[in-house]
Amino acid sequence: MSLRVSRLDVVIVNWNAGEQLAACLSSLAACDDAASLRVVVVDNASIDGSAQKLERPGLHVTVLRNSQNLGFARACNQGAAVGSAEAILFLNPDTAVSRDGIAEARAVLEADARTGIVGARLVDESGRTHRTCARTPTGFSLVAHTLFLDRLMPGRIPPHFRLDWDHADTRPVDAVMGAFLMIRRPLFERLHGFDERFFVYWEDADLCARTGEAGFAVCHAARAVIRHRGQGTTEAVKDRRLFYFLRAQALYAGKHHGRAALLGVLAAAFAVNLPVRLVRALLRGGPGDAGAVLRVGRWLASASPKLLTRRPS
């Protein structure tokens, strides 16, 4: 597998990202690596006009337009299939790359042929680092987190994200966030891309887990600094966001840890997670927020039979 990444395909999945997508593309056009980038924007049927007028001087941009929202994982695979570069960068539209951020990540990918995935140091508007590298979840931890036990017993149940580490040094990690995920194309194709059963959420953790199982390392590149707003395109649909998160968590549990873990996550969601959220909504948010939680419960109940009958792949 070649170490030199002379060209880079950048895949951005857009769904009503507003002005954030335009700002992301402008940052790519201004970065040191702009001439070697081939950007593919996959638009999942946005209705806010964000997928219009995306041309940028000095930046090669292709736009794929879906007639409906096909989900993040499937759209990522669509975008990746368009290119042929040695590596692929999956980038969220609510990010802005620093001038040398992509170059720093490429350097880490090129330094070791056994490094399969590289993530960046994500910072907020004030420059504060988001601690986004994660642990590989176990079946127990997935159930425990659904029960909020990591919050009740933080000394005994570690959080999913590496909050104990400042992310200031470059090192191998279990998983990086899909907001900035650079992967070698031969490895991505060997793994058959993202698992499209994950509509959104947990598809990055799944890809990182499969990368490790294939014998490749996942690495955090501390000097690759990327501004990331976070939840930029899902903030307005909190009920859908919670549903897709819980569904994906259950799917991940079943895929990697078997039926018992999947059942455990679903049971924890219905018995504790959603009731706690409902009480909190009634006390703090009012009927509208409570109704959103009830909708999530109905959607998850409708999705559960299909989750329980699917075979791991």
XYZ file of C-alpha atoms in Angstrom, residues 19-256:
238
model
C -24.179 28.781 5.075
C -21.945 26.276 6.844
C -21.345 24.303 3.651
C -20.277 27.441 1.792
C -17.861 28.310 4.604
C -16.459 24.771 4.593
C -15.766 24.904 0.854
C -14.156 28.321 1.178
C -11.801 26.949 3.827
C -10.856 24.074 1.515
C -10.175 26.492 -1.330
C -7.871 28.494 0.953
C -5.913 25.559 2.388
C -2.376 24.640 1.333
C -3.549 21.404 -0.330
C -6.362 22.895 -2.428
C -4.788 22.034 -5.793
C -4.627 18.311 -4.967
C -8.201 18.031 -3.675
C -11.174 16.647 -5.562
C -14.293 17.560 -3.619
C -17.574 15.682 -3.974
C -20.622 17.179 -2.285
C -23.441 14.660 -1.903
C -26.669 16.520 -1.240
C -29.387 14.542 0.521
C -32.388 16.435 -0.878
C -31.751 19.710 0.940
C -34.501 22.316 0.733
C -32.613 25.320 2.127
C -30.637 26.195 -1.002
C -27.343 25.185 0.613
C -26.388 22.998 -2.361
C -26.484 25.879 -4.846
C -23.576 27.968 -6.127
C -20.837 25.778 -4.673
C -18.112 26.620 -7.167
C -14.891 27.984 -5.684
C -11.886 29.368 -7.621
C -9.016 26.899 -7.534
C -11.126 24.073 -6.099
C -12.485 21.121 -8.083
C -16.060 20.528 -6.874
C -18.564 17.914 -8.079
C -22.121 17.845 -6.748
C -24.283 14.711 -6.549
C -27.961 15.394 -5.867
C -30.167 12.743 -4.287
C -33.932 12.996 -4.664
C -34.376 11.944 -1.031
C -32.345 11.795 2.157
C -30.468 8.499 1.843
C -28.626 8.871 5.137
C -25.051 9.758 5.963
C -23.365 6.377 5.479
C -24.923 5.664 2.091
C -24.203 9.180 0.840
C -20.574 8.854 1.951
C -20.250 5.682 -0.087
C -21.804 7.429 -3.088
C -19.272 10.231 -2.884
C -16.331 7.895 -2.402
C -17.304 5.909 -5.506
C -16.885 8.992 -7.703
C -13.183 9.434 -6.961
C -9.996 7.439 -7.424
C -7.435 9.155 -5.188
C -5.175 7.179 -2.873
C -7.058 8.429 0.172
C -10.507 9.769 1.011
C -11.388 12.475 3.508
C -14.921 12.437 4.868
C -15.651 15.940 6.091
C -18.735 17.406 7.725
C -20.211 20.576 6.226
C -20.117 22.260 9.651
C -16.309 22.213 9.663
C -13.663 24.636 8.456
C -10.152 23.354 7.814
C -7.081 25.319 8.864
C -4.565 26.238 6.187
C -2.295 23.278 7.001
C -4.820 20.976 8.676
C -5.217 18.551 5.783
C -1.454 18.474 5.156
C -0.832 17.572 8.801
C -3.335 14.720 8.643
C -1.856 13.450 5.379
C 1.599 13.429 6.941
C 0.376 11.145 9.716
C -1.312 8.823 7.210
C 1.846 8.676 5.084
C 4.200 8.075 8.017
C 3.192 4.447 8.575
C 1.711 2.017 6.059
C -0.246 0.336 8.855
C -2.119 3.514 9.693
C -5.496 3.148 8.023
C -7.515 6.056 9.402
C -6.511 9.502 10.644
C -8.694 11.939 12.554
C -8.081 15.592 13.363
C -8.130 17.752 16.483
C -11.551 19.344 16.371
C -11.940 22.737 18.037
C -14.881 25.055 18.622
C -15.212 28.703 17.656
C -13.134 29.782 20.664
C -10.346 27.311 19.877
C -11.220 24.913 22.673
C -10.501 21.288 21.797
C -13.394 18.858 21.590
C -12.359 15.521 23.093
C -13.801 13.407 20.314
C -11.567 10.335 20.191
C -13.473 7.387 21.576
C -13.046 4.008 23.185
C -14.148 0.854 21.413
C -17.416 0.052 23.189
C -18.111 -3.305 24.760
C -21.538 -4.843 24.987
C -21.589 -3.936 28.679
C -20.550 -0.322 28.104
C -23.206 0.168 25.425
C -25.932 -0.950 27.824
C -24.393 1.021 30.706
C -24.270 4.217 28.680
C -27.888 3.773 27.590
C -28.725 3.527 31.306
C -26.733 6.729 32.008
C -24.463 4.760 34.365
C -21.371 6.534 33.038
C -22.852 9.731 34.476
C -23.970 8.164 37.744
C -20.740 6.216 38.321
C -18.020 7.980 36.292
C -15.262 6.355 38.318
C -16.451 2.864 37.434
C -17.997 3.293 33.972
C -15.677 5.224 31.621
C -17.387 7.587 29.174
C -17.430 6.706 25.492
C -15.215 9.649 24.578
C -11.674 10.067 25.911
C -12.436 12.966 28.240
C -9.413 12.020 30.369
C -6.975 13.076 27.628
C -6.451 16.568 26.248
C -5.915 15.386 22.635
C -2.754 17.505 22.441
C -0.488 14.727 21.155
C -0.595 12.499 18.084
C -1.244 8.877 19.000
C -3.113 5.703 18.028
C -6.685 5.608 19.323
C -9.634 3.252 19.143
C -11.891 5.546 17.127
C -12.097 9.049 15.689
C -15.152 11.109 14.824
C -16.535 11.081 11.298
C -16.594 14.877 11.129
C -13.014 14.558 9.808
C -12.040 11.013 8.880
C -9.234 10.330 6.403
C -8.840 6.744 5.206
C -6.747 4.923 2.621
C -8.923 4.092 -0.381
C -7.705 0.468 -0.734
C -8.656 -0.137 2.897
C -12.016 1.592 2.495
C -12.800 -0.574 -0.519
C -11.583 -3.714 1.243
C -14.000 -2.950 4.090
C -16.805 -2.236 1.568
C -17.116 1.308 2.855
C -19.487 2.465 5.532
C -22.187 0.063 6.651
C -25.278 1.642 5.101
C -27.567 0.178 7.756
C -26.386 3.071 9.929
C -28.521 5.935 8.635
C -26.540 8.362 10.774
C -24.461 7.985 13.981
C -22.143 5.124 14.954
C -21.094 4.491 11.337
C -17.711 6.063 12.138
C -17.200 3.899 15.234
C -18.147 0.834 13.195
C -15.662 1.699 10.431
C -12.896 2.302 12.978
C -13.646 -1.009 14.700
C -13.462 -2.884 11.395
C -10.237 -1.071 10.543
C -8.678 -2.363 13.750
C -9.959 -5.867 13.067
C -8.300 -5.687 9.632
C -4.928 -5.013 11.276
C -4.684 -1.267 10.672
C -4.293 1.540 13.183
C -6.570 4.504 13.768
C -4.620 7.634 14.652
C -5.400 11.067 16.081
C -3.385 13.838 14.391
C -3.041 16.561 17.011
C -1.521 19.132 14.658
C -4.371 18.831 12.158
C -6.651 21.502 13.597
C -10.203 21.699 12.254
C -12.957 23.996 13.468
C -16.148 22.057 14.105
C -19.482 23.443 15.176
C -21.068 20.082 15.946
C -24.687 19.008 15.327
C -24.823 21.761 12.772
C -27.391 20.126 10.495
C -29.386 18.092 13.041
C -30.004 20.690 15.750
C -33.469 21.471 14.393
C -34.614 17.812 14.412
C -33.768 16.702 17.941
C -36.366 13.942 18.031
C -35.048 12.373 14.830
C -31.500 12.789 16.094
C -32.252 10.885 19.309
C -34.110 8.155 17.432
C -31.307 7.583 14.950
C -28.723 7.621 17.740
C -30.509 4.975 19.826
C -31.280 2.878 16.760
C -27.649 3.021 15.621
C -26.388 2.206 19.104
C -28.555 -0.899 19.179
C -27.435 -1.834 15.664
C -23.771 -1.454 16.642
C -24.341 -3.570 19.751
C -25.919 -6.367 17.749
C -23.335 -6.257 14.976
C -20.263 -6.321 17.198
